[in-house]
PDB file of C-alpha atoms and ligand atoms in Angstrom:
ATOM      1  CA  UNK A   1     198.619 114.992 121.420  1.00  0.00           C
ATOM      2  CA  UNK A   2     197.808 118.572 120.951  1.00  0.00           C
ATOM      3  CA  UNK A   3     195.074 119.841 123.940  1.00  0.00           C
ATOM      4  CA  UNK A   4     191.256 119.618 124.050  1.00  0.00           C
ATOM      5  CA  UNK A   5     190.857 118.042 120.427  1.00  0.00           C
ATOM      6  CA  UNK A   6     187.386 117.391 119.504  1.00  0.00           C
ATOM      7  CA  UNK A   7     186.018 113.781 119.368  1.00  0.00           C
ATOM      8  CA  UNK A   8     182.433 112.594 118.952  1.00  0.00           C
ATOM      9  CA  UNK A   9     180.623 109.827 120.379  1.00  0.00           C
ATOM     10  CA  UNK A  10     179.911 106.708 117.334  1.00  0.00           C
ATOM     11  CA  UNK A  11     179.345 103.765 117.139  1.00  0.00           C
ATOM     12  CA  UNK A  12     179.351 100.143 114.768  1.00  0.00           C
ATOM     13  CA  UNK A  13     176.688  97.995 115.153  1.00  0.00           C
ATOM     14  CA  UNK A  14     175.474  98.872 118.604  1.00  0.00           C
ATOM     15  CA  UNK A  15     174.919 101.938 120.872  1.00  0.00           C
ATOM     16  CA  UNK A  16     173.169 105.374 120.281  1.00  0.00           C
ATOM     17  CA  UNK A  17     176.197 107.118 118.427  1.00  0.00           C
ATOM     18  CA  UNK A  18     176.969 108.178 115.257  1.00  0.00           C
ATOM     19  CA  UNK A  19     178.780 106.213 111.839  1.00  0.00           C
ATOM     20  CA  UNK A  20     182.104 106.609 111.778  1.00  0.00           C
ATOM     21  CA  UNK A  21     181.427 108.529 108.120  1.00  0.00           C
ATOM     22  CA  UNK A  22     180.187 110.860 110.214  1.00  0.00           C
ATOM     23  CA  UNK A  23     182.971 112.182 112.467  1.00  0.00           C
ATOM     24  CA  UNK A  24     184.853 110.932 108.841  1.00  0.00           C
ATOM     25  CA  UNK A  25     182.819 114.146 106.873  1.00  0.00           C
ATOM     26  CA  UNK A  26     183.014 116.574 110.184  1.00  0.00           C
ATOM     27  CA  UNK A  27     186.990 116.636 110.209  1.00  0.00           C
ATOM     28  CA  UNK A  28     186.079 114.972 113.776  1.00  0.00           C
ATOM     29  CA  UNK A  29     190.231 113.949 115.038  1.00  0.00           C
ATOM     30  CA  UNK A  30     189.212 111.200 118.528  1.00  0.00           C
ATOM     31  CA  UNK A  31     186.444 109.853 118.665  1.00  0.00           C
ATOM     32  CA  UNK A  32     184.959 107.803 121.810  1.00  0.00           C
ATOM     33  CA  UNK A  33     183.346 104.371 120.465  1.00  0.00           C
ATOM     34  CA  UNK A  34     180.834 101.935 121.519  1.00  0.00           C
ATOM     35  CA  UNK A  35     181.697  98.527 121.850  1.00  0.00           C
ATOM     36  CA  UNK A  36     179.991  96.353 118.918  1.00  0.00           C
ATOM     37  CA  UNK A  37     177.489  93.503 119.755  1.00  0.00           C
ATOM     38  CA  UNK A  38     179.331  90.791 121.704  1.00  0.00           C
ATOM     39  CA  UNK A  39     180.411  88.600 118.626  1.00  0.00           C
ATOM     40  CA  UNK A  40     181.618  90.982 116.392  1.00  0.00           C
ATOM     41  CA  UNK A  41     184.559  91.660 119.308  1.00  0.00           C
ATOM     42  CA  UNK A  42     187.317  90.115 117.513  1.00  0.00           C
ATOM     43  CA  UNK A  43     190.479  90.784 116.331  1.00  0.00           C
ATOM     44  CA  UNK A  44     187.939  90.771 112.913  1.00  0.00           C
ATOM     45  CA  UNK A  45     185.778  93.722 113.643  1.00  0.00           C
ATOM     46  CA  UNK A  46     188.886  95.227 115.714  1.00  0.00           C
ATOM     47  CA  UNK A  47     190.962  95.635 112.230  1.00  0.00           C
ATOM     48  CA  UNK A  48     188.751  96.279 109.903  1.00  0.00           C
ATOM     49  CA  UNK A  49     187.394  99.099 112.557  1.00  0.00           C
ATOM     50  CA  UNK A  50     191.176 100.727 112.675  1.00  0.00           C
ATOM     51  CA  UNK A  51     191.435 100.138 108.441  1.00  0.00           C
ATOM     52  CA  UNK A  52     188.855 102.778 108.225  1.00  0.00           C
ATOM     53  CA  UNK A  53     189.927 105.247 111.246  1.00  0.00           C
ATOM     54  CA  UNK A  54     193.995 104.910 109.465  1.00  0.00           C
ATOM     55  CA  UNK A  55     192.391 106.641 106.078  1.00  0.00           C
ATOM     56  CA  UNK A  56     190.729 109.138 107.701  1.00  0.00           C
ATOM     57  CA  UNK A  57     193.452 109.741 110.289  1.00  0.00           C
ATOM     58  CA  UNK A  58     190.664 109.742 113.373  1.00  0.00           C
ATOM     59  CA  UNK A  59     192.383 108.026 116.859  1.00  0.00           C
ATOM     60  CA  UNK A  60     190.031 106.375 119.356  1.00  0.00           C
ATOM     61  CA  UNK A  61     190.057 107.246 123.096  1.00  0.00           C
ATOM     62  CA  UNK A  62     187.648 105.270 124.765  1.00  0.00           C
ATOM     63  CA  UNK A  63     185.780 101.752 123.841  1.00  0.00           C
ATOM     64  CA  UNK A  64     182.395 102.317 126.172  1.00  0.00           C
ATOM     65  CA  UNK A  65     180.992  99.124 127.215  1.00  0.00           C
ATOM     66  CA  UNK A  66     176.525  98.472 126.744  1.00  0.00           C
ATOM     67  CA  UNK A  67     174.900  95.862 127.179  1.00  0.00           C
ATOM     68  CA  UNK A  68     171.816  94.142 125.576  1.00  0.00           C
ATOM     69  CA  UNK A  69     168.310  95.162 127.434  1.00  0.00           C
ATOM     70  CA  UNK A  70     169.473  98.268 129.234  1.00  0.00           C
ATOM     71  CA  UNK A  71     166.737 101.033 128.099  1.00  0.00           C
ATOM     72  CA  UNK A  72     166.975 104.851 129.501  1.00  0.00           C
ATOM     73  CA  UNK A  73     163.322 105.265 128.841  1.00  0.00           C
ATOM     74  CA  UNK A  74     162.762 106.821 132.676  1.00  0.00           C
ATOM     75  CA  UNK A  75     165.073 107.098 135.767  1.00  0.00           C
ATOM     76  CA  UNK A  76     163.791 103.481 137.628  1.00  0.00           C
ATOM     77  CA  UNK A  77     164.317 101.982 134.146  1.00  0.00           C
ATOM     78  CA  UNK A  78     167.581 103.130 133.756  1.00  0.00           C
ATOM     79  CA  UNK A  79     167.820 101.950 137.913  1.00  0.00           C
ATOM     80  CA  UNK A  80     166.519  98.288 136.836  1.00  0.00           C
ATOM     81  CA  UNK A  81     168.282  98.362 134.147  1.00  0.00           C
ATOM     82  CA  UNK A  82     172.086  99.767 133.232  1.00  0.00           C
ATOM     83  CA  UNK A  83     174.899  98.903 133.843  1.00  0.00           C
ATOM     84  CA  UNK A  84     176.497  96.098 136.352  1.00  0.00           C
ATOM     85  CA  UNK A  85     173.938  96.477 138.808  1.00  0.00           C
ATOM     86  CA  UNK A  86     170.964  94.567 138.127  1.00  0.00           C
ATOM     87  CA  UNK A  87     171.548  91.725 139.945  1.00  0.00           C
ATOM     88  CA  UNK A  88     169.717  89.206 137.349  1.00  0.00           C
ATOM     89  CA  UNK A  89     172.791  90.603 134.090  1.00  0.00           C
ATOM     90  CA  UNK A  90     175.572  91.088 136.445  1.00  0.00           C
ATOM     91  CA  UNK A  91     177.825  88.508 136.618  1.00  0.00           C
ATOM     92  CA  UNK A  92     176.969  87.999 132.341  1.00  0.00           C
ATOM     93  CA  UNK A  93     177.685  91.518 132.237  1.00  0.00           C
ATOM     94  CA  UNK A  94     180.663  91.931 134.214  1.00  0.00           C
ATOM     95  CA  UNK A  95     182.572  89.131 131.677  1.00  0.00           C
ATOM     96  CA  UNK A  96     181.453  91.274 128.745  1.00  0.00           C
ATOM     97  CA  UNK A  97     182.972  93.972 130.139  1.00  0.00           C
ATOM     98  CA  UNK A  98     186.072  92.006 130.413  1.00  0.00           C
ATOM     99  CA  UNK A  99     186.144  90.756 126.506  1.00  0.00           C
ATOM    100  CA  UNK A 100     184.635  94.341 125.557  1.00  0.00           C
ATOM    101  CA  UNK A 101     188.133  95.448 127.398  1.00  0.00           C
ATOM    102  CA  UNK A 102     190.203  92.965 125.272  1.00  0.00           C
ATOM    103  CA  UNK A 103     188.209  94.259 122.483  1.00  0.00           C
ATOM    104  CA  UNK A 104     189.505  97.639 123.086  1.00  0.00           C
ATOM    105  CA  UNK A 105     193.285  96.382 123.216  1.00  0.00           C
ATOM    106  CA  UNK A 106     193.091  94.927 119.667  1.00  0.00           C
ATOM    107  CA  UNK A 107     192.059  98.580 119.035  1.00  0.00           C
ATOM    108  CA  UNK A 108     195.376 100.015 121.257  1.00  0.00           C
ATOM    109  CA  UNK A 109     192.857 101.745 122.659  1.00  0.00           C
ATOM    110  CA  UNK A 110     193.578 102.491 126.686  1.00  0.00           C
ATOM    111  CA  UNK A 111     190.900 103.515 128.411  1.00  0.00           C
ATOM    112  CA  UNK A 112     187.550 101.814 128.923  1.00  0.00           C
ATOM    113  CA  UNK A 113     183.865 103.152 129.758  1.00  0.00           C
ATOM    114  CA  UNK A 114     180.265 102.429 130.986  1.00  0.00           C
ATOM    115  CA  UNK A 115     177.756 103.380 133.529  1.00  0.00           C
ATOM    116  CA  UNK A 116     177.164 101.081 136.201  1.00  0.00           C
ATOM    117  CA  UNK A 117     174.313 102.022 137.449  1.00  0.00           C
ATOM    118  CA  UNK A 118     172.472 103.740 139.958  1.00  0.00           C
ATOM    119  CA  UNK A 119     175.315 102.487 143.094  1.00  0.00           C
ATOM    120  CA  UNK A 120     173.337 102.627 146.403  1.00  0.00           C
ATOM    121  CA  UNK A 121     173.546 105.021 148.636  1.00  0.00           C
ATOM    122  CA  UNK A 122     173.395 103.730 151.632  1.00  0.00           C
ATOM    123  CA  UNK A 123     177.161 102.200 152.456  1.00  0.00           C
ATOM    124  CA  UNK A 124     175.434  99.256 154.506  1.00  0.00           C
ATOM    125  CA  UNK A 125     173.070  98.125 151.381  1.00  0.00           C
ATOM    126  CA  UNK A 126     174.959  94.433 150.695  1.00  0.00           C
ATOM    127  CA  UNK A 127     174.483  95.577 147.261  1.00  0.00           C
ATOM    128  CA  UNK A 128     176.628  98.440 147.666  1.00  0.00           C
ATOM    129  CA  UNK A 129     179.901  95.972 148.600  1.00  0.00           C
ATOM    130  CA  UNK A 130     178.850  93.657 145.681  1.00  0.00           C
ATOM    131  CA  UNK A 131     179.248  96.627 143.400  1.00  0.00           C
ATOM    132  CA  UNK A 132     182.577  97.549 144.848  1.00  0.00           C
ATOM    133  CA  UNK A 133     183.566  93.944 144.768  1.00  0.00           C
ATOM    134  CA  UNK A 134     182.758  94.113 140.712  1.00  0.00           C
ATOM    135  CA  UNK A 135     183.966  97.170 140.032  1.00  0.00           C
ATOM    136  CA  UNK A 136     187.914  95.969 141.762  1.00  0.00           C
ATOM    137  CA  UNK A 137     187.459  93.085 139.434  1.00  0.00           C
ATOM    138  CA  UNK A 138     186.813  94.840 136.215  1.00  0.00           C
ATOM    139  CA  UNK A 139     189.342  97.712 137.344  1.00  0.00           C
ATOM    140  CA  UNK A 140     191.875  94.735 137.649  1.00  0.00           C
ATOM    141  CA  UNK A 141     191.276  92.922 134.798  1.00  0.00           C
ATOM    142  CA  UNK A 142     191.561  96.570 132.186  1.00  0.00           C
ATOM    143  CA  UNK A 143     195.430  96.813 134.472  1.00  0.00           C
ATOM    144  CA  UNK A 144     196.484  93.278 133.293  1.00  0.00           C
ATOM    145  CA  UNK A 145     195.235  95.031 129.257  1.00  0.00           C
ATOM    146  CA  UNK A 146     196.881  98.310 130.677  1.00  0.00           C
ATOM    147  CA  UNK A 147     194.010 100.585 130.746  1.00  0.00           C
ATOM    148  CA  UNK A 148     192.057 102.857 132.635  1.00  0.00           C
ATOM    149  CA  UNK A 149     188.570 102.494 133.715  1.00  0.00           C
ATOM    150  CA  UNK A 150     186.509 105.540 133.571  1.00  0.00           C
ATOM    151  CA  UNK A 151     182.977 105.862 135.257  1.00  0.00           C
ATOM    152  CA  UNK A 152     180.431 107.915 132.774  1.00  0.00           C
ATOM    153  CA  UNK A 153     178.683 110.196 135.525  1.00  0.00           C
ATOM    154  CA  UNK A 154     175.046 111.033 136.318  1.00  0.00           C
ATOM    155  CA  UNK A 155     173.413 108.722 138.351  1.00  0.00           C
ATOM    156  CA  UNK A 156     175.365 109.969 141.564  1.00  0.00           C
ATOM    157  CA  UNK A 157     176.329 113.172 142.978  1.00  0.00           C
ATOM    158  CA  UNK A 158     179.975 113.953 143.147  1.00  0.00           C
ATOM    159  CA  UNK A 159     180.171 113.214 146.549  1.00  0.00           C
ATOM    160  CA  UNK A 160     179.319 109.714 146.605  1.00  0.00           C
ATOM    161  CA  UNK A 161     181.417 109.351 143.177  1.00  0.00           C
ATOM    162  CA  UNK A 162     184.113 110.301 144.632  1.00  0.00           C
ATOM    163  CA  UNK A 163     183.759 108.175 147.389  1.00  0.00           C
ATOM    164  CA  UNK A 164     183.157 105.526 145.899  1.00  0.00           C
ATOM    165  CA  UNK A 165     186.303 105.271 143.361  1.00  0.00           C
ATOM    166  CA  UNK A 166     187.864 105.591 147.237  1.00  0.00           C
ATOM    167  CA  UNK A 167     186.536 102.906 148.600  1.00  0.00           C
ATOM    168  CA  UNK A 168     187.719 100.757 145.063  1.00  0.00           C
ATOM    169  CA  UNK A 169     191.099 101.010 146.810  1.00  0.00           C
ATOM    170  CA  UNK A 170     192.512 100.695 143.089  1.00  0.00           C
ATOM    171  CA  UNK A 171     194.666 103.996 140.804  1.00  0.00           C
ATOM    172  CA  UNK A 172     193.611 102.813 137.847  1.00  0.00           C
ATOM    173  CA  UNK A 173     189.205 104.654 138.008  1.00  0.00           C
ATOM    174  CA  UNK A 174     188.347 107.527 136.976  1.00  0.00           C
ATOM    175  CA  UNK A 175     185.716 109.355 135.684  1.00  0.00           C
ATOM    176  CA  UNK A 176     183.837 109.763 132.167  1.00  0.00           C
ATOM    177  CA  UNK A 177     182.037 113.709 132.862  1.00  0.00           C
ATOM    178  CA  UNK A 178     179.325 114.158 131.230  1.00  0.00           C
ATOM    179  CA  UNK A 179     177.877 118.077 132.024  1.00  0.00           C
ATOM    180  CA  UNK A 180     174.544 116.980 131.084  1.00  0.00           C
ATOM    181  CA  UNK A 181     173.926 113.508 132.725  1.00  0.00           C
ATOM    182  CA  UNK A 182     174.508 116.082 136.476  1.00  0.00           C
ATOM    183  CA  UNK A 183     170.864 117.681 134.728  1.00  0.00           C
ATOM    184  CA  UNK A 184     169.074 114.926 132.890  1.00  0.00           C
ATOM    185  CA  UNK A 185     168.999 112.970 136.873  1.00  0.00           C
ATOM    186  CA  UNK A 186     169.302 115.792 138.924  1.00  0.00           C
ATOM    187  CA  UNK A 187     172.086 114.716 140.553  1.00  0.00           C
ATOM    188  CA  UNK A 188     174.023 118.563 140.970  1.00  0.00           C
ATOM    189  CA  UNK A 189     174.854 121.428 139.339  1.00  0.00           C
ATOM    190  CA  UNK A 190     177.692 120.004 136.543  1.00  0.00           C
ATOM    191  CA  UNK A 191     180.179 122.704 137.054  1.00  0.00           C
ATOM    192  CA  UNK A 192     180.543 122.228 140.533  1.00  0.00           C
ATOM    193  CA  UNK A 193     180.937 118.505 139.900  1.00  0.00           C
ATOM    194  CA  UNK A 194     183.938 119.615 137.206  1.00  0.00           C
ATOM    195  CA  UNK A 195     185.455 121.347 140.417  1.00  0.00           C
ATOM    196  CA  UNK A 196     184.964 118.162 143.333  1.00  0.00           C
ATOM    197  CA  UNK A 197     185.590 115.624 141.075  1.00  0.00           C
ATOM    198  CA  UNK A 198     189.560 117.494 139.944  1.00  0.00           C
ATOM    199  CA  UNK A 199     192.025 115.347 138.672  1.00  0.00           C
ATOM    200  CA  UNK A 200     189.916 112.081 138.930  1.00  0.00           C
ATOM    201  CA  UNK A 201     188.230 113.387 135.444  1.00  0.00           C
ATOM    202  CA  UNK A 202     190.548 111.978 132.879  1.00  0.00           C
ATOM    203  CA  UNK A 203     187.930 111.893 129.909  1.00  0.00           C
ATOM    204  CA  UNK A 204     184.699 113.799 129.263  1.00  0.00           C
ATOM    205  CA  UNK A 205     181.018 114.463 127.121  1.00  0.00           C
ATOM    206  CA  UNK A 206     180.066 117.746 125.462  1.00  0.00           C
ATOM    207  CA  UNK A 207     176.685 117.090 125.687  1.00  0.00           C
ATOM    208  CA  UNK A 208     173.885 119.871 127.324  1.00  0.00           C
ATOM    209  CA  UNK A 209     170.950 119.466 128.880  1.00  0.00           C
ATOM    210  CA  UNK A 210     167.579 121.503 130.766  1.00  0.00           C
ATOM    211  CA  UNK A 211     166.534 120.609 134.495  1.00  0.00           C
ATOM    212  CA  UNK A 212     163.536 118.942 135.217  1.00  0.00           C
ATOM    213  CA  UNK A 213     161.276 120.342 137.022  1.00  0.00           C
ATOM    214  CA  UNK A 214     161.056 117.493 139.644  1.00  0.00           C
ATOM    215  CA  UNK A 215     165.190 116.758 138.985  1.00  0.00           C
ATOM    216  CA  UNK A 216     165.963 113.347 140.149  1.00  0.00           C
ATOM    217  CA  UNK A 217     162.589 112.183 140.033  1.00  0.00           C
ATOM    218  CA  UNK A 218     162.069 112.557 136.308  1.00  0.00           C
ATOM    219  CA  UNK A 219     164.151 113.321 133.230  1.00  0.00           C
ATOM    220  CA  UNK A 220     165.697 116.398 132.155  1.00  0.00           C
ATOM    221  CA  UNK A 221     165.924 116.883 129.029  1.00  0.00           C
ATOM    222  CA  UNK A 222     168.566 116.555 126.381  1.00  0.00           C
ATOM    223  CA  UNK A 223     169.274 119.888 124.186  1.00  0.00           C
ATOM    224  CA  UNK A 224     171.569 120.681 121.295  1.00  0.00           C
ATOM    225  CA  UNK A 225     175.723 121.872 122.727  1.00  0.00           C
ATOM    226  CA  UNK A 226     175.052 125.176 123.782  1.00  0.00           C
ATOM    227  CA  UNK A 227     170.848 125.508 124.257  1.00  0.00           C
ATOM    228  CA  UNK A 228     170.653 123.607 128.081  1.00  0.00           C
ATOM    229  CA  UNK A 229     171.539 124.808 130.833  1.00  0.00           C
ATOM    230  CA  UNK A 230     175.261 123.071 131.326  1.00  0.00           C
ATOM    231  CA  UNK A 231     176.760 126.885 130.340  1.00  0.00           C
ATOM    232  CA  UNK A 232     179.346 125.419 127.939  1.00  0.00           C
ATOM    233  CA  UNK A 233     181.823 128.574 128.158  1.00  0.00           C
ATOM    234  CA  UNK A 234     181.736 127.760 132.786  1.00  0.00           C
ATOM    235  CA  UNK A 235     182.475 123.545 131.454  1.00  0.00           C
ATOM    236  CA  UNK A 236     185.249 124.548 129.739  1.00  0.00           C
ATOM    237  CA  UNK A 237     186.961 127.338 132.208  1.00  0.00           C
ATOM    238  CA  UNK A 238     186.099 124.728 134.813  1.00  0.00           C
ATOM    239  CA  UNK A 239     187.485 122.029 132.734  1.00  0.00           C
ATOM    240  CA  UNK A 240     191.035 124.816 132.035  1.00  0.00           C
ATOM    241  CA  UNK A 241     190.804 125.364 136.131  1.00  0.00           C
ATOM    242  CA  UNK A 242     191.786 122.404 137.113  1.00  0.00           C
ATOM    243  CA  UNK A 243     193.805 121.290 134.402  1.00  0.00           C
ATOM    244  CA  UNK A 244     192.097 119.170 131.905  1.00  0.00           C
ATOM    245  CA  UNK A 245     193.477 118.703 128.707  1.00  0.00           C
ATOM    246  CA  UNK A 246     192.007 115.184 127.447  1.00  0.00           C
ATOM    247  CA  UNK A 247     189.494 115.171 124.890  1.00  0.00           C
ATOM    248  CA  UNK A 248     186.373 117.339 123.974  1.00  0.00           C
ATOM    249  CA  UNK A 249     183.568 114.034 123.444  1.00  0.00           C
ATOM    250  CA  UNK A 250     180.790 114.979 121.432  1.00  0.00           C
ATOM    251  CA  UNK A 251     177.714 113.039 121.999  1.00  0.00           C
ATOM    252  CA  UNK A 252     173.935 113.981 121.158  1.00  0.00           C
ATOM    253  CA  UNK A 253     172.296 110.597 121.246  1.00  0.00           C
ATOM    254  CA  UNK A 254     169.693 110.836 118.693  1.00  0.00           C
ATOM    255  CA  UNK A 255     169.938 108.319 116.150  1.00  0.00           C
ATOM    256  CA  UNK A 256     166.425 108.220 114.638  1.00  0.00           C
ATOM    257  CA  UNK A 257     167.389 111.806 112.861  1.00  0.00           C
ATOM    258  CA  UNK A 258     170.591 110.895 111.331  1.00  0.00           C
ATOM    259  CA  UNK A 259     170.208 114.430 109.503  1.00  0.00           C
ATOM    260  CA  UNK A 260     169.323 116.523 112.432  1.00  0.00           C
ATOM    261  CA  UNK A 261     172.128 114.750 114.574  1.00  0.00           C
ATOM    262  CA  UNK A 262     174.202 115.295 112.699  1.00  0.00           C
ATOM    263  CA  UNK A 263     174.303 118.658 112.237  1.00  0.00           C
ATOM    264  CA  UNK A 264     173.860 119.332 115.903  1.00  0.00           C
ATOM    265  CA  UNK A 265     177.438 117.850 115.605  1.00  0.00           C
ATOM    266  CA  UNK A 266     178.813 119.970 113.555  1.00  0.00           C
ATOM    267  CA  UNK A 267     177.010 122.607 115.337  1.00  0.00           C
ATOM    268  CA  UNK A 268     178.480 121.605 118.029  1.00  0.00           C
ATOM    269  CA  UNK A 269     182.093 121.611 116.768  1.00  0.00           C
ATOM    270  CA  UNK A 270     181.920 124.924 115.873  1.00  0.00           C
ATOM    271  CA  UNK A 271     180.658 125.960 118.712  1.00  0.00           C
ATOM    272  CA  UNK A 272     183.511 123.871 120.666  1.00  0.00           C
ATOM    273  CA  UNK A 273     186.614 125.514 118.200  1.00  0.00           C
ATOM    274  CA  UNK A 274     185.411 128.970 118.540  1.00  0.00           C
ATOM    275  CA  UNK A 275     185.628 128.720 122.528  1.00  0.00           C
ATOM    276  CA  UNK A 276     188.549 126.028 122.906  1.00  0.00           C
ATOM    277  CA  UNK A 277     189.980 128.905 121.023  1.00  0.00           C
ATOM    278  CA  UNK A 278     189.076 131.879 123.840  1.00  0.00           C
ATOM    279  CA  UNK A 279     189.186 130.203 126.902  1.00  0.00           C
ATOM    280  CA  UNK A 280     192.506 127.515 126.463  1.00  0.00           C
TER     281      UNK A 280
HETATM  282 MG1   MG B   1     177.589 111.000 128.351  1.00  0.00          MG
END
């Protein structure tokens, strides 16, 4: 695979990504795909998706897990509803992630990814050991399927995330880096985070955002790529300097405005192609 292939985050029947057709119409060669709804994680669905992607000449670089009941409405709601942290849904969602790992295998994809949720900052908090155990369990399951697990960034600072990964003692646990999330959640400067996380970064989102007035307490604002405060040129320079050559996956989650979503993804493709020529 050549370096820095353009990608886009897609969905079939669940999640906030664009339709596979949008990736095709924009001539994008790689996708990350949100896992389909629970009943649809079958060989039949995988075969259908693979047939369409084969026609379009698109490859899948990661399968993202996501769950019923998750909401990104505001930061406290994320804490309560997202990922494997909320205790009430943890066991059921871990079982679902294993199904998603099996589904990714049907798609021939060796990366699964997810938002873990807010990992406690205090290691003495009993839920720290619990989430560590759940993550180890999922890593081992994925490894058996020949896969790595990538954690979406944003909720944790880069040092906290590195520490957590080290504590799992698993060699197939890496990072899906999202620079806009660092800003949206107020988790630190995204460029410094790239440099700190270094070769733990094995997939990335290209997304942009502006800082909130009170970072960490309220949301920043997601923007069109290039119009936020990430600095796409700085971001790509940083990725180059850590030796990252994997796909650049555009994420723009405004499915309620599909026309604008497609336009803005098209704009992002042009911006990334221009920067890629200048920087890589
Ligand atoms: Mg993301």
